[in-house]
Coordinates of C-alpha atoms and ligand atoms in Angstrom, one line a residue:
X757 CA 41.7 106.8 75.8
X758 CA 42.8 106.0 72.1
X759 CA 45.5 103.3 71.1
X760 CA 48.1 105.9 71.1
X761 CA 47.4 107.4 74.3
X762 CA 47.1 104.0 75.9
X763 CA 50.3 102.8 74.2
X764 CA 52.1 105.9 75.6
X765 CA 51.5 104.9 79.3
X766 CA 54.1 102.1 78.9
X767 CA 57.8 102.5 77.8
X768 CA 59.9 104.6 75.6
X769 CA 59.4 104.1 71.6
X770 CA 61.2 101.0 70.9
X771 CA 61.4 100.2 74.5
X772 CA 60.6 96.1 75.4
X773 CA 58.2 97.8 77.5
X774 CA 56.2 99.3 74.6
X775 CA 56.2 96.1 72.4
X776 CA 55.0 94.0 75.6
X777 CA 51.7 96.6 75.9
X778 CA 51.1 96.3 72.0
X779 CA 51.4 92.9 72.5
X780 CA 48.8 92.9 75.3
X781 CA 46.9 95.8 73.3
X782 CA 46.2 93.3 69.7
X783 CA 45.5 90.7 72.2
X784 CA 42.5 93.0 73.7
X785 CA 41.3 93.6 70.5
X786 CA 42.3 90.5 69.0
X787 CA 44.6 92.5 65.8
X788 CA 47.2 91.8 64.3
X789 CA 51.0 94.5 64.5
X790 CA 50.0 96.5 61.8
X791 CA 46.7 96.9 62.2
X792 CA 47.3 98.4 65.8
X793 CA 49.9 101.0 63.7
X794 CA 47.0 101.6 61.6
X795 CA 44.0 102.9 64.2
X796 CA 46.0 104.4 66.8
X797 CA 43.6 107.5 67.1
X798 CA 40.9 104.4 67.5
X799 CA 38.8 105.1 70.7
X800 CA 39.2 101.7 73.6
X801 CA 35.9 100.9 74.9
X802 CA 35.4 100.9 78.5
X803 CA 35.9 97.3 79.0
X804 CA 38.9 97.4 76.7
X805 CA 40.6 99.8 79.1
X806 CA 40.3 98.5 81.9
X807 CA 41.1 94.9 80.6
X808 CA 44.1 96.6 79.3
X809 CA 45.0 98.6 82.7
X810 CA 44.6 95.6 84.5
X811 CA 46.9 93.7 82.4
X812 CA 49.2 96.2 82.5
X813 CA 49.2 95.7 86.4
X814 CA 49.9 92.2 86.0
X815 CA 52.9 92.8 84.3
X816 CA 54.4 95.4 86.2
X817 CA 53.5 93.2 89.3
X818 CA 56.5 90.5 87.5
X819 CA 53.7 87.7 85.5
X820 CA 55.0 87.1 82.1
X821 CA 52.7 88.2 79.2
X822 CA 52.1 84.7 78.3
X823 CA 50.1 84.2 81.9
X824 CA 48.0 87.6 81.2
X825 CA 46.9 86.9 77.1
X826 CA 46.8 82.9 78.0
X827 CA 49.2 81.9 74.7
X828 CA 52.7 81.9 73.6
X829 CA 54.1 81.5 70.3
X830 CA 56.6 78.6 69.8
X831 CA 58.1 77.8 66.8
X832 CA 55.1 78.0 64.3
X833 CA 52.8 77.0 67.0
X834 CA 50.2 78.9 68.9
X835 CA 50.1 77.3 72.7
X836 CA 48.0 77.7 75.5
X837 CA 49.8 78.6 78.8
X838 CA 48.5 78.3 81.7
X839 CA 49.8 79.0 85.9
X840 CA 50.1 74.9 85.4
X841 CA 52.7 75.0 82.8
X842 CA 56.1 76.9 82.1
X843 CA 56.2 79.3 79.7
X844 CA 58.0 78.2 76.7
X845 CA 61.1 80.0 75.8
X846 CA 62.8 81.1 72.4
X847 CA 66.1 79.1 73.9
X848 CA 64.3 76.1 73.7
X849 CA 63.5 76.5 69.8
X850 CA 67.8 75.7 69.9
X851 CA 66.9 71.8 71.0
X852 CA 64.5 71.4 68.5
X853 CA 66.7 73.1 65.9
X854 CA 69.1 70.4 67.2
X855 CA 67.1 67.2 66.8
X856 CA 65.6 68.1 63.5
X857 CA 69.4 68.0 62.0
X858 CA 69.9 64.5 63.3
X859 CA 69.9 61.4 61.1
X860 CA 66.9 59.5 62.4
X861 CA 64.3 56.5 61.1
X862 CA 61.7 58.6 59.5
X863 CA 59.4 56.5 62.2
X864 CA 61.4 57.0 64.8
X865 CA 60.0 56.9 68.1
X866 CA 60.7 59.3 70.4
X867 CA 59.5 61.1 74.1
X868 CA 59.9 64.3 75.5
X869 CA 60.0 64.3 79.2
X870 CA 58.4 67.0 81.4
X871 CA 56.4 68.2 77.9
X872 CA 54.7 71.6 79.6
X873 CA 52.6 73.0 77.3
X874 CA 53.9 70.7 74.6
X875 CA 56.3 72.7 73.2
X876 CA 58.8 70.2 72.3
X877 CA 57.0 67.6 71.4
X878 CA 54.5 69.4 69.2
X879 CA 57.1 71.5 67.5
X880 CA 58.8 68.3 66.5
X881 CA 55.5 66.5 65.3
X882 CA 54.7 69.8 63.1
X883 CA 57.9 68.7 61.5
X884 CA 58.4 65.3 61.5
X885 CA 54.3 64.2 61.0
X886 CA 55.7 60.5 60.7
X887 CA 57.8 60.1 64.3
X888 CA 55.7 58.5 66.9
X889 CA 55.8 61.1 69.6
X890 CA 54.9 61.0 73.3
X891 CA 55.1 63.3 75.6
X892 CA 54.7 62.9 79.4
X893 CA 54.8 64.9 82.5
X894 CA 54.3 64.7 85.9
X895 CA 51.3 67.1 86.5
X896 CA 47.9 65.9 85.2
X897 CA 46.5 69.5 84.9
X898 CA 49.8 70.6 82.5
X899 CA 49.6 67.1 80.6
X900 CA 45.7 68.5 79.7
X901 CA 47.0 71.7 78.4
X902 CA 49.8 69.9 76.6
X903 CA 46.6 68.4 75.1
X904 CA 44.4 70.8 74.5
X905 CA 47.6 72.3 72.1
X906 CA 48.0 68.9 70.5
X907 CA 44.2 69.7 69.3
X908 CA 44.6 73.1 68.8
X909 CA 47.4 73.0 66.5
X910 CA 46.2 70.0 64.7
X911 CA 48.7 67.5 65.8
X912 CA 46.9 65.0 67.5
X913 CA 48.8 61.8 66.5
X914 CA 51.3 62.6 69.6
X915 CA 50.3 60.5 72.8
X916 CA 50.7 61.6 76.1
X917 CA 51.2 59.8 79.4
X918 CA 51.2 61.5 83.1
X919 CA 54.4 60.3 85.4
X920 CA 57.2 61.2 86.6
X921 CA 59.9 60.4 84.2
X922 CA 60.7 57.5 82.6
X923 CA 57.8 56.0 85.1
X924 CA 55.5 56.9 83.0
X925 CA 56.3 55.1 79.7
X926 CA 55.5 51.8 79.0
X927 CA 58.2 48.8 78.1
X928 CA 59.5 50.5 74.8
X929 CA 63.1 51.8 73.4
X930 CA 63.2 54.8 71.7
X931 CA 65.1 56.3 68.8
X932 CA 65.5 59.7 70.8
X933 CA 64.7 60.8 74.4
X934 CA 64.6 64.8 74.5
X935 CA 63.9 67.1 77.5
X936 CA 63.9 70.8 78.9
X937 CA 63.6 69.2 82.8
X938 CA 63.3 71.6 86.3
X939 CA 67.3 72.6 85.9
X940 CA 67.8 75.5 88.6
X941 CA 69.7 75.4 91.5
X942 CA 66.8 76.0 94.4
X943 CA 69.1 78.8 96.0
X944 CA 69.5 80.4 92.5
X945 CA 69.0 84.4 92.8
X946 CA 67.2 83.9 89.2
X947 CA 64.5 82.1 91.4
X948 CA 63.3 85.6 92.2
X949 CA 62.1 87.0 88.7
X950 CA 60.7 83.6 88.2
X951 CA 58.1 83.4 91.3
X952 CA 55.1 83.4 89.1
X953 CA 55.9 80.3 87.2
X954 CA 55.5 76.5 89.6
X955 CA 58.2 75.6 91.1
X956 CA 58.1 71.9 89.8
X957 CA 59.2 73.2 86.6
X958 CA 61.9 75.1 87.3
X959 CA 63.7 73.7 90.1
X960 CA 65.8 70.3 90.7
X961 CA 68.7 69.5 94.0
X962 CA 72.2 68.8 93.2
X963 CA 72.4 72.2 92.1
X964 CA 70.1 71.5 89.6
X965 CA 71.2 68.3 88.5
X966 CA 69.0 66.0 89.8
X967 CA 66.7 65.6 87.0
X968 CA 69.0 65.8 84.3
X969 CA 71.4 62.9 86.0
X970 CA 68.2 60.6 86.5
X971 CA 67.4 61.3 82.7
X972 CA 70.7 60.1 81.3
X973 CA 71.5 57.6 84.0
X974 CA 68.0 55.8 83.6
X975 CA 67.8 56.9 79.6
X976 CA 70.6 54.4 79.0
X977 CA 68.0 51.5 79.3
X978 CA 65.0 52.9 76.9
X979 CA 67.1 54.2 74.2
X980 CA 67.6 51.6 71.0
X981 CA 71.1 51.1 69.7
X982 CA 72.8 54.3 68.9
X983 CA 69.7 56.1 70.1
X984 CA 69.6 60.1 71.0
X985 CA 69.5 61.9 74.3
X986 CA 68.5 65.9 73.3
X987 CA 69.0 67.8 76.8
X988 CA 68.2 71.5 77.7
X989 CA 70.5 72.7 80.7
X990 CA 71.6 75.9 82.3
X991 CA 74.0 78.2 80.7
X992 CA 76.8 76.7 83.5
X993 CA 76.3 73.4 83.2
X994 CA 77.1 72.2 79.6
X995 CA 80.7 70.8 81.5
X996 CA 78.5 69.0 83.8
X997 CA 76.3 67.7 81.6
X998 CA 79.1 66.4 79.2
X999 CA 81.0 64.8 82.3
X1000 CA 77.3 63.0 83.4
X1001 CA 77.0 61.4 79.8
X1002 CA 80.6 60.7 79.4
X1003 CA 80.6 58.7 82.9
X1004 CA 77.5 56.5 81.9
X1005 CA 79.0 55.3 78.7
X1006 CA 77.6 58.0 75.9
X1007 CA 79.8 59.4 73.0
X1008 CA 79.1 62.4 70.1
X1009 CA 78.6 64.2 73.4
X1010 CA 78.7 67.7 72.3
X1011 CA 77.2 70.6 73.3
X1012 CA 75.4 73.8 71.5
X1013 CA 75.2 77.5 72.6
X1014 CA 71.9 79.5 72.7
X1015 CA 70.9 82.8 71.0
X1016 CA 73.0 84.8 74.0
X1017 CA 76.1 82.4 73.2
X1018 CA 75.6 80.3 76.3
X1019 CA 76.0 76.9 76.7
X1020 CA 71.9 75.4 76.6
X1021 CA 71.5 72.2 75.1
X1022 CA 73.8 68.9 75.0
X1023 CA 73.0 66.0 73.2
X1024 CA 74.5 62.4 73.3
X1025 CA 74.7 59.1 71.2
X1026 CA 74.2 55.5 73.2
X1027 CA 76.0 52.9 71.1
X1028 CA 74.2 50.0 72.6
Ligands
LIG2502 C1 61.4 73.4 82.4 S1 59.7 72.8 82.3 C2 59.8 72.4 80.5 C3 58.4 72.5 79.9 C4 58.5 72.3 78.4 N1 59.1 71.1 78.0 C5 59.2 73.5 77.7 O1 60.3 73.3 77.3 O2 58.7 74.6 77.7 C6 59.9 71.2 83.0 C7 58.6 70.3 83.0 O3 58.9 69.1 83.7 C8 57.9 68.7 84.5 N2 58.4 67.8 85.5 C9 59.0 68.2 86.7 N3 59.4 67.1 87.4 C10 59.0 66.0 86.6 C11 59.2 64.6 86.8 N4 59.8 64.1 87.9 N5 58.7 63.8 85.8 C12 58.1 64.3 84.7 N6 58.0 65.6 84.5 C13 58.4 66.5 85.4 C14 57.2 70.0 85.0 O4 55.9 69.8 85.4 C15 57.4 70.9 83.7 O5 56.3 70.8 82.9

């Protein structure tokens, strides 16, 4: 089978479907978009074929790509994924958009809570090299992967600490507390398409509140004066979210839509 023939078994031209099995196809033979375009009368050796079939299986079974090639691109970063972590998602390029246009101490000190692969955090030290980042999570085996990416993209000045939430930080305030926490509702119908990724990431009571209500509540007492809260939330709960920071005292509550024009991240000044 050449790279044509093999690209042919997925999709329509254009399809999602296609791009997903050139994807997995440069992976395979580690090649860039165009060069794919350029050798598709190129021959896949044995191994390649069945690496590719089987990945193909994978896919079609419901794993995301990231799970079957092992990386995701984030911002400008290359990360690992692994069954331990979520896979990052464009969306969450929107709260790091967000923080970068605050006004902050070029030291600030900041944490992002429930760090996964590291996305957030890393994407932030790429940009600001001078904030002191730390990034914690509850899962020692996703916290190692958060750290292998810190190494593998170079940006090994942020620290990272294994807890959960804010019981895994020391006695510190920081300039800005940002998160993407577990935010669906456990009886969600979404839950189904998202069976191959652990539960602990995606899932939190209260309709998916919990986590995001212990963040603000308890983020109150580690924030400095007028200090940051950065929040990624479901695309129905930017009223609830507003509401939760309102009631414990926050204000410049606002709230900014994703790529799909859904409410996804709210962020929130403590004037202390
Ligand atoms: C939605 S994922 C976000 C991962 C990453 N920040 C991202 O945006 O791709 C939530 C993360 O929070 C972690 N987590 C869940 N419960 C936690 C807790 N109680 N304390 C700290 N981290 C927690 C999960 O292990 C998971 O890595």
């Amino acid at each position: 089978m050449n790279i044509a023939q093999a690209l042919e078994l997925k999709g329509e031209i254009d399809s999602y479907e296609r791009q997903e099995a050139a994807w997995l196809l440069e992976h395979l033979l580690g090649i860039q978009a165009i060069e794919l375009k350029l050798r598709l009368e190129q021959d896949l050796t044995e191994i390649q074929e069945q690496a590719y079939l089987d990945g193909l299986a994978r896919i079609e079974q419901g794993e995301p790509l990231a799970y079957v090639t092992g990386s995701q691109p984030f911002w400008t970063l290359d990360l690992k994924v692994t069954h331990d972590t979520l896979v990052p998602r464009p969306d969450t390029e929107i709260l790091v958009e967000t923080v970068l246009k605050l006004q902050l101490d070029q030291k600030a000190n900041v944490v992002d809570l429930g760090t996964g692969t590291g996305a957030i955090a890393l994407a932030l030290a790429s940009e600001r090299p001078e904030w002191q980042i730390t990034a914690t999570d509850i899962f020692q085996p996703t916290l190692d992967v958060a750290q292998e990416n810190a190494v593998r993209n170079g940006l090994i000045r942020v620290q990272f600490c294994c807890g959960a939430w804010f019981e895994a930080l020391s006695d510190q305030k920081f300039d800005l507390i940002v998160s993407n926490p577990p935010y669906i509702d456990p009886d969600d119908v979404h839950m189904q398409m998202l069976k191959s990724e652990p539960e602990r990431a995606l899932i939190s009571d209260n309709h998916g509140m919990a986590d995001i209500e212990i963040i603000i509540q308890q983020g109150r007492n580690w924030l400095k004066a007028n200090g940051w809260i950065v929040l990624e939330h479901g695309y129905d709960q930017g009223k609830i979210v507003r509401d939760t920071f309102e009631q414990q005292g926050f204000q410049q509550i606002k709230t900014i839509k994703d790529y799909g024009g859904n409410d996804r991240v709210t962020l929130a000044q403590f004037y202390a």
